[in-house]
Amino acid sequence: MVPTVTTMSLGPQLMSKPGFDPLKDLTPIARLGATNFFLSVHPSFPARTMKEWIEVVRKSPGKYSYASSGTGSPHHIFMELLKKQLNLEITHVPYKGGAPALADLVAGRTQLQFMTIPASIGHIQSGRIRPLAILDKQRYPLFPNVPTISEAGVKNYDVNNWYGVVVAAGTPPAIVDKLNVALIKALRSEEVQARFSGLGLVPVSNSPKEFQQFIATESARWAEIIRVSGASLK
């Protein structure tokens, strides 16, 4: 299976009865890669930088809203972390998927959204949305003038939507190791790296043990944010 941060770290924390324990019922092979988001606003929003955006939102608590692809989605939980870190009051508007959420941002019915890089490119180029920052440690080559969120003044905010490969618990260690070696070899190939770059993905390769530790850390990290946000169904 190719799970995401939602499958492995957000979902089990959201549901009262998730039906599986990612650390007990699945065996990690390797993390494949990570994609990130632009923090984007509608062009009518009265801010052109992250600093200005924070100032505007703080002056009018609860006035502005942000769209997400649904309650418990990375777009939702990542924004809740940002709100908590910056002490902001912004109304969450959950949609049934990313497409309708994007449509309302472009139409100006919501003011803010975390958008994945592939979904953002065309709308940034056409001027239908304005990116304030990228949630990454380096700028995106296609939009070199968009600062990272750290450069924009928000420190110690590190999030991304990651992907990995897992198999059923109990898979023989020899098979786990063989799959890990094969995946890492593929991830280091020029063909895969070029394809990932086109999709806004950054390849990540690690050992099964490192991936398992990463999943455990991510799960613990998001548990409190989910509880505070009120998204948890537990």
Backbone as JSON, one array per atom type, in Angstrom:
{
  "sequence": "MVPTVTTMSLGPQLMSKPGFDPLKDLTPIARLGATNFFLSVHPSFPARTMKEWIEVVRKSPGKYSYASSGTGSPHHIFMELLKKQLNLEITHVPYKGGAPALADLVAGRTQLQFMTIPASIGHIQSGRIRPLAILDKQRYPLFPNVPTISEAGVKNYDVNNWYGVVVAAGTPPAIVDKLNVALIKALRSEEVQARFSGLGLVPVSNSPKEFQQFIATESARWAEIIRVSGASLK",
  "N": [[0.85, -1.18, 0.0], [0.38, 2.29, -0.63], [0.54, 4.65, 1.48], [-0.46, 7.86, 2.93], [0.26, 10.88, 4.83], [-2.22, 11.36, 5.9], [-3.45, 8.81, 6.0], [-1.77, 7.38, 7.74], [-1.03, 8.97, 9.97], [-2.83, 11.11, 10.55], [-5.54, 10.21, 10.17], [-5.95, 7.89, 11.99], [-5.87, 9.3, 14.39], [-8.06, 10.88, 14.27], [-10.39, 9.32, 14.12], [-12.77, 7.53, 16.13], [-12.87, 4.79, 16.17], [-10.62, 3.54, 14.43], [-10.0, 1.1, 13.24], [-7.6, -0.04, 12.62], [-4.15, -0.23, 13.6], [-1.55, 1.67, 12.69], [1.11, 1.26, 13.42], [1.23, -1.28, 14.42], [-0.18, -3.02, 12.77], [0.84, -2.76, 10.26], [3.8, -2.91, 8.25], [6.43, -0.78, 7.79], [8.12, 0.12, 4.76], [9.55, 2.13, 3.24], [9.81, 5.7, 3.14], [8.5, 7.48, 0.47], [8.34, 10.09, -0.65], [7.69, 13.65, -0.45], [5.27, 16.21, -0.69], [4.46, 19.66, -0.95], [2.79, 22.71, 0.13], [1.4, 25.78, -1.13], [0.67, 28.69, 0.67], [-2.05, 30.38, -0.03], [-3.94, 33.22, -1.18], [-7.02, 34.87, -2.12], [-6.89, 37.23, -4.81], [-8.09, 39.65, -4.06], [-7.68, 39.93, -1.4], [-6.54, 41.95, 1.28], [-3.6, 41.97, 1.5], [-0.22, 41.49, 0.72], [1.96, 40.15, 1.52], [3.19, 37.65, 3.82], [3.56, 38.66, 6.38], [1.91, 40.95, 6.32], [-0.53, 39.67, 5.95], [-0.87, 38.26, 8.39], [-1.11, 40.43, 10.13], [-3.49, 41.62, 9.2], [-5.41, 39.61, 9.66], [-5.23, 39.33, 12.43], [-6.24, 41.76, 13.3], [-8.92, 41.51, 12.82], [-10.47, 39.29, 14.25], [-11.87, 36.16, 13.46], [-13.18, 37.1, 11.21], [-12.27, 36.33, 8.69], [-12.04, 33.49, 6.44], [-10.95, 30.12, 5.8], [-10.52, 27.66, 3.28], [-10.81, 24.09, 3.04], [-10.08, 20.72, 1.95], [-11.66, 19.07, 3.37], [-12.8, 18.1, 6.67], [-10.26, 17.16, 8.85], [-8.42, 16.73, 6.86], [-5.09, 17.19, 5.45], [-4.92, 19.9, 4.67], [-6.66, 21.1, 6.42], [-5.77, 20.36, 9.1], [-3.1, 21.19, 9.07], [-3.45, 23.94, 8.82], [-4.72, 24.46, 11.23], [-2.64, 24.03, 12.99], [-0.99, 26.17, 12.26], [-2.64, 28.32, 12.95], [-2.75, 27.96, 15.73], [-0.07, 28.28, 16.41], [0.4, 30.93, 15.68], [-1.54, 32.23, 17.02], [-4.13, 32.89, 15.87], [-7.45, 33.7, 14.72], [-9.39, 32.16, 12.54], [-11.97, 31.2, 10.38], [-12.88, 27.89, 9.7], [-13.78, 26.34, 6.68], [-14.99, 23.53, 5.59], [-14.86, 21.41, 2.71], [-16.2, 19.01, 0.36], [-13.87, 17.66, -0.84], [-10.98, 18.7, -2.82], [-11.41, 20.14, -5.23], [-13.98, 21.62, -5.21], [-13.36, 23.28, -3.04], [-11.2, 24.77, -3.99], [-12.48, 26.05, -6.1], [-14.19, 27.87, -4.78], [-12.33, 29.48, -3.5], [-11.03, 30.68, -5.69], [-13.22, 32.04, -6.66], [-13.56, 33.87, -4.68], [-15.16, 33.47, -2.49], [-14.13, 32.28, -0.25], [-11.17, 33.17, 1.61], [-8.63, 32.19, 1.92], [-6.3, 29.47, 1.5], [-4.53, 26.39, 1.81], [-2.74, 25.11, -0.78], [-1.8, 22.44, -2.88], [1.29, 22.11, -4.69], [1.11, 21.19, -7.5], [-1.64, 21.73, -8.01], [-1.69, 24.43, -7.74], [-0.16, 25.81, -9.65], [-1.2, 26.65, -12.29], [-3.2, 28.48, -11.52], [-1.8, 30.41, -10.11], [-0.15, 31.42, -12.11], [-2.07, 32.54, -13.79], [-3.04, 34.53, -12.24], [-5.24, 34.2, -10.63], [-5.08, 33.4, -8.02], [-3.09, 34.38, -5.19], [0.06, 33.61, -4.1], [1.43, 33.56, -0.85], [3.41, 32.36, 0.61], [5.55, 29.46, 0.6], [5.21, 26.28, 2.0], [7.77, 25.09, 2.77], [11.28, 24.23, 2.93], [12.81, 25.35, 1.03], [12.68, 27.54, -1.81], [10.33, 27.31, -4.55], [11.33, 26.42, -7.77], [9.87, 27.33, -10.05], [8.48, 29.52, -9.15], [10.27, 31.65, -8.03], [10.17, 34.0, -6.57], [8.43, 33.69, -4.5], [8.49, 33.46, -1.1], [9.85, 31.09, 1.32], [8.02, 29.77, 4.12], [9.41, 30.2, 6.44], [11.23, 32.2, 5.69], [9.35, 34.13, 5.34], [8.76, 34.85, 7.85], [7.63, 33.1, 9.72], [8.64, 30.99, 12.03], [9.93, 27.69, 12.83], [7.91, 26.09, 11.79], [7.01, 23.31, 10.35], [5.8, 21.35, 8.0], [4.45, 18.79, 5.84], [2.97, 16.95, 3.12], [3.27, 13.69, 3.07], [4.33, 10.6, 1.48], [4.47, 7.01, 1.41], [5.59, 3.57, 1.46], [4.11, 0.6, 2.55], [3.73, -2.7, 3.98], [1.86, -5.66, 4.9], [1.74, -6.47, 8.4], [4.02, -8.81, 9.75], [5.24, -9.62, 7.47], [8.03, -11.28, 6.1], [11.29, -10.36, 7.27], [13.41, -10.47, 5.39], [12.15, -10.0, 2.96], [11.1, -7.48, 3.39], [13.47, -5.97, 3.6], [14.5, -6.39, 1.02], [12.58, -5.13, -0.6], [12.89, -2.52, 0.32], [15.51, -1.87, -0.53], [15.13, -1.99, -3.31], [13.24, 0.05, -3.71], [14.61, 2.36, -2.87], [16.66, 2.4, -4.74], [15.18, 2.92, -7.05], [14.11, 5.44, -6.41], [16.36, 7.0, -6.51], [16.98, 7.16, -9.14], [17.4, 8.95, -12.22], [15.18, 9.22, -13.87], [12.9, 8.82, -12.2], [13.31, 10.89, -10.36], [13.09, 13.12, -12.0], [10.45, 12.91, -12.79], [9.15, 13.13, -10.32], [9.89, 15.75, -9.66], [8.44, 17.21, -11.54], [5.92, 16.88, -10.53], [5.97, 18.25, -8.24], [7.05, 16.91, -6.11], [9.3, 15.83, -3.59], [11.82, 13.52, -3.49], [12.24, 11.02, -0.98], [14.21, 8.86, 0.86], [14.51, 6.2, 3.1], [15.29, 3.93, 5.81], [13.42, 0.94, 6.81], [13.17, 0.98, 9.64], [13.7, 3.65, 10.25], [11.56, 4.87, 8.93], [9.42, 3.82, 10.38], [9.87, 4.99, 12.9], [9.52, 7.62, 12.17], [6.78, 7.68, 11.48], [5.64, 7.17, 14.0], [6.46, 9.46, 15.39], [5.2, 11.5, 13.91], [2.5, 10.81, 14.33], [2.16, 11.23, 17.1], [2.71, 13.91, 17.16], [0.59, 15.16, 15.77], [-1.65, 14.44, 17.23], [-2.35, 16.11, 19.45], [-2.87, 18.58, 18.19], [-5.07, 17.93, 16.63], [-6.91, 17.3, 18.62], [-7.21, 19.79, 19.92], [-8.23, 21.31, 17.81], [-10.79, 20.36, 17.54], [-11.5, 18.54, 15.68], [-11.33, 15.85, 16.13], [-12.99, 12.7, 16.38], [-13.1, 11.17, 18.54]],
  "CA": [[0.0, 0.0, 0.0], [1.08, 3.57, -0.64], [-0.24, 5.54, 2.35], [-0.07, 9.26, 3.07], [0.21, 11.37, 6.2], [-3.6, 11.21, 6.36], [-3.7, 7.41, 6.3], [-0.94, 6.83, 8.81], [-0.84, 9.82, 11.16], [-3.99, 11.95, 10.86], [-6.76, 9.42, 10.25], [-6.11, 7.15, 13.24], [-6.09, 10.22, 15.5], [-9.37, 11.52, 14.07], [-11.5, 8.39, 14.27], [-12.94, 6.86, 17.42], [-12.53, 3.38, 15.93], [-9.98, 3.53, 13.1], [-10.01, -0.24, 12.64], [-6.23, -0.56, 12.48], [-3.07, 0.51, 14.23], [-0.51, 1.7, 11.66], [2.4, 0.8, 13.93], [1.15, -2.7, 14.76], [-0.8, -3.83, 11.7], [1.54, -2.54, 8.99], [5.26, -2.87, 8.33], [6.95, 0.24, 6.88], [9.22, -0.22, 3.85], [10.32, 3.37, 3.08], [9.07, 6.9, 2.76], [8.78, 7.74, -0.95], [8.57, 11.49, -0.95], [6.81, 14.62, 0.19], [4.86, 17.36, -1.48], [4.1, 20.72, -0.03], [1.69, 23.59, -0.19], [1.47, 27.23, -1.1], [-0.37, 29.39, 1.4], [-2.52, 31.28, -1.09], [-5.12, 34.03, -0.91], [-7.69, 35.47, -3.27], [-6.21, 38.5, -5.12], [-8.73, 40.79, -3.41], [-7.33, 40.0, 0.02], [-5.71, 43.15, 1.48], [-2.25, 41.67, 1.98], [0.64, 40.96, -0.34], [3.02, 39.38, 2.16], [2.76, 36.87, 4.97], [3.51, 39.56, 7.53], [0.7, 41.77, 6.19], [-1.67, 38.77, 6.14], [-1.0, 38.02, 9.82], [-1.6, 41.67, 10.73], [-4.89, 41.82, 8.81], [-6.23, 38.6, 10.34], [-5.24, 39.61, 13.88], [-7.07, 42.94, 13.55], [-10.35, 41.15, 12.66], [-10.61, 37.87, 14.62], [-13.08, 35.47, 13.02], [-13.79, 37.69, 10.01], [-11.82, 35.66, 7.48], [-12.24, 32.04, 6.43], [-10.07, 29.34, 4.93], [-11.13, 26.46, 2.72], [-10.03, 22.85, 3.06], [-10.73, 19.63, 1.2], [-12.5, 18.31, 4.29], [-12.37, 18.02, 8.06], [-9.26, 16.13, 9.07], [-7.47, 16.69, 5.75], [-3.88, 17.96, 5.75], [-5.19, 21.32, 4.5], [-7.33, 21.53, 7.65], [-4.96, 20.19, 10.3], [-1.92, 22.04, 8.96], [-3.85, 25.31, 9.11], [-4.98, 24.56, 12.66], [-1.34, 24.19, 13.63], [-0.54, 27.54, 12.0], [-3.48, 29.19, 13.78], [-2.32, 27.81, 17.12], [1.28, 28.82, 16.56], [0.37, 32.39, 15.51], [-2.66, 32.75, 17.81], [-5.04, 33.54, 14.93], [-8.82, 33.21, 14.65], [-9.85, 32.08, 11.16], [-13.04, 30.21, 10.31], [-12.66, 26.75, 8.8], [-14.9, 25.98, 5.8], [-14.63, 22.25, 4.96], [-15.55, 21.03, 1.47], [-16.12, 17.58, 0.03], [-12.85, 17.52, -1.86], [-10.17, 19.85, -3.12], [-11.9, 20.91, -6.37], [-14.93, 22.67, -4.81], [-12.7, 24.24, -2.16], [-10.43, 25.65, -4.87], [-13.43, 26.87, -6.88], [-14.67, 28.97, -3.96], [-11.22, 30.41, -3.28], [-10.87, 31.43, -6.93], [-14.39, 32.92, -6.79], [-13.52, 34.88, -3.63], [-16.09, 33.18, -1.4], [-13.23, 32.11, 0.9], [-10.05, 34.08, 1.4], [-7.33, 31.57, 2.14], [-6.26, 28.01, 1.37], [-3.3, 25.69, 1.51], [-2.91, 24.41, -2.05], [-0.63, 21.68, -3.31], [2.02, 22.76, -5.78], [0.52, 20.93, -8.83], [-2.93, 22.39, -8.15], [-1.52, 25.89, -7.64], [0.65, 26.42, -10.71], [-1.99, 27.36, -13.29], [-3.95, 29.59, -10.92], [-0.84, 31.47, -9.79], [0.27, 32.02, -13.37], [-3.18, 33.32, -14.35], [-3.38, 35.62, -11.33], [-6.5, 33.95, -9.92], [-4.74, 33.34, -6.61], [-1.8, 35.0, -4.88], [0.79, 32.86, -3.07], [2.17, 34.38, 0.12], [4.59, 31.61, 1.06], [5.53, 28.03, 0.36], [5.48, 25.56, 3.24], [8.92, 24.25, 2.47], [12.55, 24.8, 3.39], [13.44, 26.05, -0.09], [11.73, 28.11, -2.76], [10.01, 26.47, -5.69], [12.01, 27.03, -8.93], [8.96, 27.98, -10.99], [8.06, 30.79, -8.56], [11.4, 31.97, -7.14], [9.9, 35.18, -5.76], [7.58, 33.33, -3.37], [9.39, 33.04, -0.02], [9.47, 29.99, 2.19], [7.28, 30.3, 5.27], [10.41, 30.68, 7.4], [11.69, 33.49, 5.18], [8.23, 35.06, 5.48], [8.68, 35.26, 9.25], [7.05, 32.09, 10.6], [9.72, 30.05, 12.34], [9.62, 26.4, 13.46], [6.66, 25.53, 11.24], [7.53, 22.32, 9.4], [4.77, 20.38, 7.65], [4.34, 18.4, 4.43], [2.11, 15.81, 2.82], [4.24, 12.68, 2.66], [3.88, 9.31, 0.95], [5.4, 5.94, 1.7], [5.18, 2.21, 1.09], [4.01, -0.32, 3.68], [3.18, -4.03, 3.71], [1.17, -6.22, 6.05], [2.57, -6.91, 9.52], [4.37, -10.22, 9.65], [6.01, -9.87, 6.25], [9.39, -11.67, 6.48], [12.29, -9.29, 7.22], [14.21, -10.52, 4.16], [11.35, -9.38, 1.9], [11.05, -6.06, 3.73], [14.76, -5.39, 3.23], [14.64, -6.44, -0.43], [11.72, -4.08, -1.13], [13.49, -1.24, 0.67], [16.64, -1.65, -1.43], [14.61, -1.74, -4.65], [12.59, 1.36, -3.72], [15.63, 3.41, -2.78], [17.33, 2.43, -6.04], [14.28, 3.59, -7.99], [13.99, 6.84, -6.04], [17.59, 7.7, -6.86], [17.15, 7.18, -10.59], [17.13, 10.25, -12.84], [13.82, 9.2, -14.41], [11.95, 9.02, -11.12], [13.51, 12.21, -9.79], [12.54, 14.1, -12.95], [8.98, 12.8, -12.71], [8.76, 13.7, -9.03], [10.05, 17.2, -9.73], [7.31, 17.74, -12.3], [4.72, 16.78, -9.7], [6.17, 19.0, -7.01], [7.41, 15.95, -5.07], [10.71, 15.71, -3.23], [12.08, 12.13, -3.11], [12.79, 10.74, 0.35], [14.51, 7.43, 1.0], [15.02, 5.87, 4.41], [15.19, 2.52, 6.16], [12.15, 0.59, 7.45], [13.18, 1.43, 11.03], [13.58, 5.11, 10.25], [10.2, 5.21, 8.53], [8.55, 3.49, 11.51], [10.06, 6.03, 13.9], [8.93, 8.84, 11.62], [5.33, 7.55, 11.61], [5.31, 7.31, 15.41], [6.65, 10.86, 15.75], [4.13, 12.26, 13.27], [1.22, 10.5, 14.99], [2.15, 11.92, 18.38], [2.73, 15.35, 16.9], [-0.71, 15.65, 15.32], [-2.73, 14.07, 18.14], [-2.76, 17.26, 20.24], [-3.45, 19.58, 17.29], [-6.4, 17.43, 16.26], [-7.77, 17.44, 19.79], [-7.49, 21.22, 20.14], [-9.03, 21.83, 16.7], [-12.16, 19.86, 17.6], [-11.76, 17.65, 14.54], [-11.33, 14.46, 16.56], [-14.28, 12.06, 16.6], [-12.96, 10.31, 19.72]],
  "C": [[0.89, 1.24, 0.0], [0.25, 4.55, 0.19], [0.31, 6.96, 2.35], [-0.07, 9.63, 4.54], [-1.2, 11.22, 6.76], [-3.87, 9.79, 6.8], [-3.01, 6.97, 7.58], [-0.92, 7.67, 10.09], [-2.05, 10.68, 11.52], [-5.24, 11.11, 11.09], [-6.94, 8.66, 11.55], [-6.35, 8.04, 14.47], [-7.48, 10.86, 15.44], [-10.53, 10.6, 14.44], [-11.56, 7.73, 15.64], [-12.59, 5.38, 17.31], [-11.9, 3.25, 14.54], [-9.92, 2.16, 12.46], [-8.63, -0.83, 12.42], [-5.27, 0.34, 13.23], [-1.9, 0.51, 13.26], [0.84, 1.17, 12.13], [2.41, -0.69, 14.28], [0.69, -3.57, 13.6], [-0.11, -3.7, 10.36], [3.04, -2.5, 9.24], [5.78, -1.85, 7.33], [8.09, -0.31, 6.0], [10.13, 1.0, 3.68], [9.38, 4.51, 2.8], [9.48, 7.25, 1.34], [9.14, 9.2, -1.21], [7.57, 12.37, -0.24], [6.48, 15.73, -0.78], [4.41, 18.44, -0.52], [3.07, 21.67, -0.63], [2.15, 25.05, -0.33], [0.36, 27.73, -0.18], [-0.83, 30.51, 0.48], [-3.78, 32.02, -0.66], [-5.77, 34.45, -2.21], [-7.04, 36.83, -3.55], [-6.82, 39.72, -4.45], [-8.34, 40.95, -1.95], [-6.33, 41.14, 0.24], [-4.35, 42.86, 2.11], [-1.46, 41.06, 0.84], [1.81, 40.16, 0.21], [2.44, 38.62, 3.34], [2.61, 37.76, 6.21], [2.25, 40.42, 7.49], [-0.54, 40.92, 6.44], [-1.92, 38.52, 7.63], [-1.58, 39.25, 10.51], [-3.08, 41.89, 10.45], [-5.8, 40.87, 9.58], [-6.31, 38.91, 11.83], [-6.12, 40.81, 14.21], [-8.56, 42.62, 13.49], [-10.54, 39.67, 12.98], [-11.94, 37.28, 14.16], [-13.71, 36.01, 11.74], [-13.48, 36.87, 8.76], [-11.95, 34.14, 7.6], [-11.22, 31.38, 5.51], [-10.78, 28.06, 4.5], [-10.22, 25.26, 2.89], [-10.78, 21.79, 2.27], [-11.54, 18.72, 2.09], [-11.93, 18.31, 5.69], [-11.39, 16.86, 8.24], [-8.24, 16.0, 7.95], [-6.2, 17.44, 6.14], [-4.11, 19.47, 5.65], [-5.82, 21.89, 5.78], [-6.39, 21.5, 8.85], [-3.7, 21.06, 10.26], [-2.26, 23.5, 9.25], [-4.15, 25.49, 10.6], [-3.68, 24.71, 13.45], [-0.83, 25.62, 13.46], [-1.34, 28.54, 12.86], [-3.02, 29.16, 15.23], [-0.98, 28.48, 17.35], [1.28, 30.35, 16.52], [-0.74, 33.06, 16.31], [-3.63, 33.55, 16.94], [-6.43, 32.91, 15.03], [-9.31, 33.3, 13.2], [-10.88, 30.97, 11.08], [-12.73, 29.13, 9.28], [-13.92, 26.46, 8.0], [-14.51, 24.68, 5.09], [-15.47, 21.97, 3.73], [-15.41, 19.52, 1.27], [-15.14, 17.4, -1.14], [-12.14, 18.82, -2.17], [-10.71, 20.73, -4.24], [-12.92, 21.97, -5.98], [-14.32, 23.7, -3.87], [-11.92, 25.26, -2.99], [-11.35, 26.58, -5.64], [-13.92, 28.07, -6.07], [-13.56, 29.96, -3.6], [-11.04, 31.29, -4.51], [-12.01, 32.43, -7.11], [-14.42, 34.0, -5.71], [-14.5, 34.64, -2.5], [-15.36, 32.77, -0.12], [-11.97, 32.91, 0.58], [-8.67, 33.4, 1.41], [-7.41, 30.07, 1.97], [-4.82, 27.54, 1.23], [-3.55, 24.89, 0.24], [-1.65, 23.67, -2.41], [0.01, 22.36, -4.51], [1.4, 22.47, -7.15], [-0.8, 21.66, -9.05], [-2.81, 23.9, -8.22], [-0.99, 26.53, -8.91], [-0.18, 27.25, -11.69], [-2.7, 28.58, -12.74], [-3.04, 30.73, -10.5], [-0.43, 32.19, -11.07], [-0.8, 32.91, -13.98], [-3.58, 34.49, -13.47], [-4.67, 35.4, -10.56], [-6.3, 33.74, -8.42], [-3.37, 33.97, -6.42], [-1.1, 34.18, -3.79], [1.56, 33.79, -2.14], [3.44, 33.7, 0.59], [4.43, 30.15, 0.65], [5.93, 27.33, 1.66], [6.61, 24.57, 3.02], [10.18, 24.94, 2.96], [13.31, 25.49, 2.26], [12.37, 26.52, -1.06], [11.5, 27.16, -3.93], [10.55, 27.14, -6.96], [11.09, 27.79, -9.88], [8.49, 29.34, -10.49], [9.12, 31.24, -7.55], [11.16, 33.18, -6.25], [8.99, 34.9, -4.57], [8.46, 32.79, -2.25], [8.93, 31.76, 0.67], [8.76, 30.59, 3.41], [8.23, 30.8, 6.35], [10.94, 32.05, 6.97], [10.62, 34.56, 5.36], [7.99, 35.44, 6.95], [8.08, 34.26, 10.21], [8.09, 31.0, 10.84], [9.16, 28.76, 12.96], [8.26, 25.85, 13.03], [7.06, 24.6, 10.1], [6.47, 21.26, 9.14], [4.93, 19.98, 6.18], [3.44, 17.19, 4.32], [3.0, 14.71, 2.26], [3.56, 11.37, 2.23], [4.92, 8.24, 1.28], [4.88, 4.62, 1.17], [5.2, 1.34, 2.34], [3.49, -1.66, 3.19], [2.5, -4.53, 4.98], [2.15, -6.61, 7.15], [2.83, -8.41, 9.37], [5.1, -10.58, 8.37], [7.45, -10.21, 6.64], [10.4, -10.54, 6.32], [13.11, -9.28, 5.94], [13.48, -9.84, 3.01], [11.26, -7.87, 2.13], [12.34, -5.37, 3.29], [14.95, -5.34, 1.72], [13.81, -5.33, -1.09], [12.32, -2.7, -0.86], [14.64, -0.9, -0.28], [16.16, -1.28, -2.83], [13.98, -0.35, -4.76], [13.61, 2.5, -3.71], [16.38, 3.54, -4.11], [16.48, 3.18, -7.06], [14.2, 5.09, -7.7], [15.22, 7.65, -6.42], [17.84, 7.77, -8.37], [16.77, 8.55, -11.15], [15.69, 10.33, -13.33], [12.78, 9.5, -13.33], [12.09, 10.43, -10.53], [12.96, 13.31, -10.7], [11.02, 14.1, -12.88], [8.46, 13.41, -11.41], [8.83, 15.22, -9.06], [8.89, 17.85, -10.46], [6.02, 17.74, -11.53], [4.84, 17.58, -8.41], [6.51, 18.1, -5.84], [8.91, 15.94, -4.83], [10.96, 14.27, -2.8], [12.69, 12.03, -1.71], [13.05, 9.25, 0.42], [15.08, 7.18, 2.38], [14.83, 4.38, 4.67], [13.82, 2.22, 6.76], [12.08, 1.09, 8.89], [13.01, 2.94, 11.12], [12.17, 5.55, 9.89], [9.22, 4.92, 9.67], [8.66, 4.55, 12.61], [9.43, 7.35, 13.46], [7.41, 8.81, 11.78], [4.9, 7.76, 13.06], [5.41, 8.78, 15.85], [5.54, 11.73, 15.17], [2.79, 12.05, 13.96], [1.11, 11.24, 16.32], [2.05, 13.44, 18.19], [1.34, 15.89, 16.59], [-1.85, 15.36, 16.28], [-3.26, 15.29, 18.91], [-3.41, 18.34, 19.38], [-4.87, 19.18, 16.9], [-7.38, 17.59, 17.42], [-8.17, 18.89, 19.98], [-8.4, 21.78, 19.05], [-10.48, 21.41, 16.75], [-12.49, 18.92, 16.49], [-11.89, 16.2, 14.96], [-12.74, 13.94, 16.79], [-14.23, 11.15, 17.83], [-13.72, 10.88, 20.9]]
}
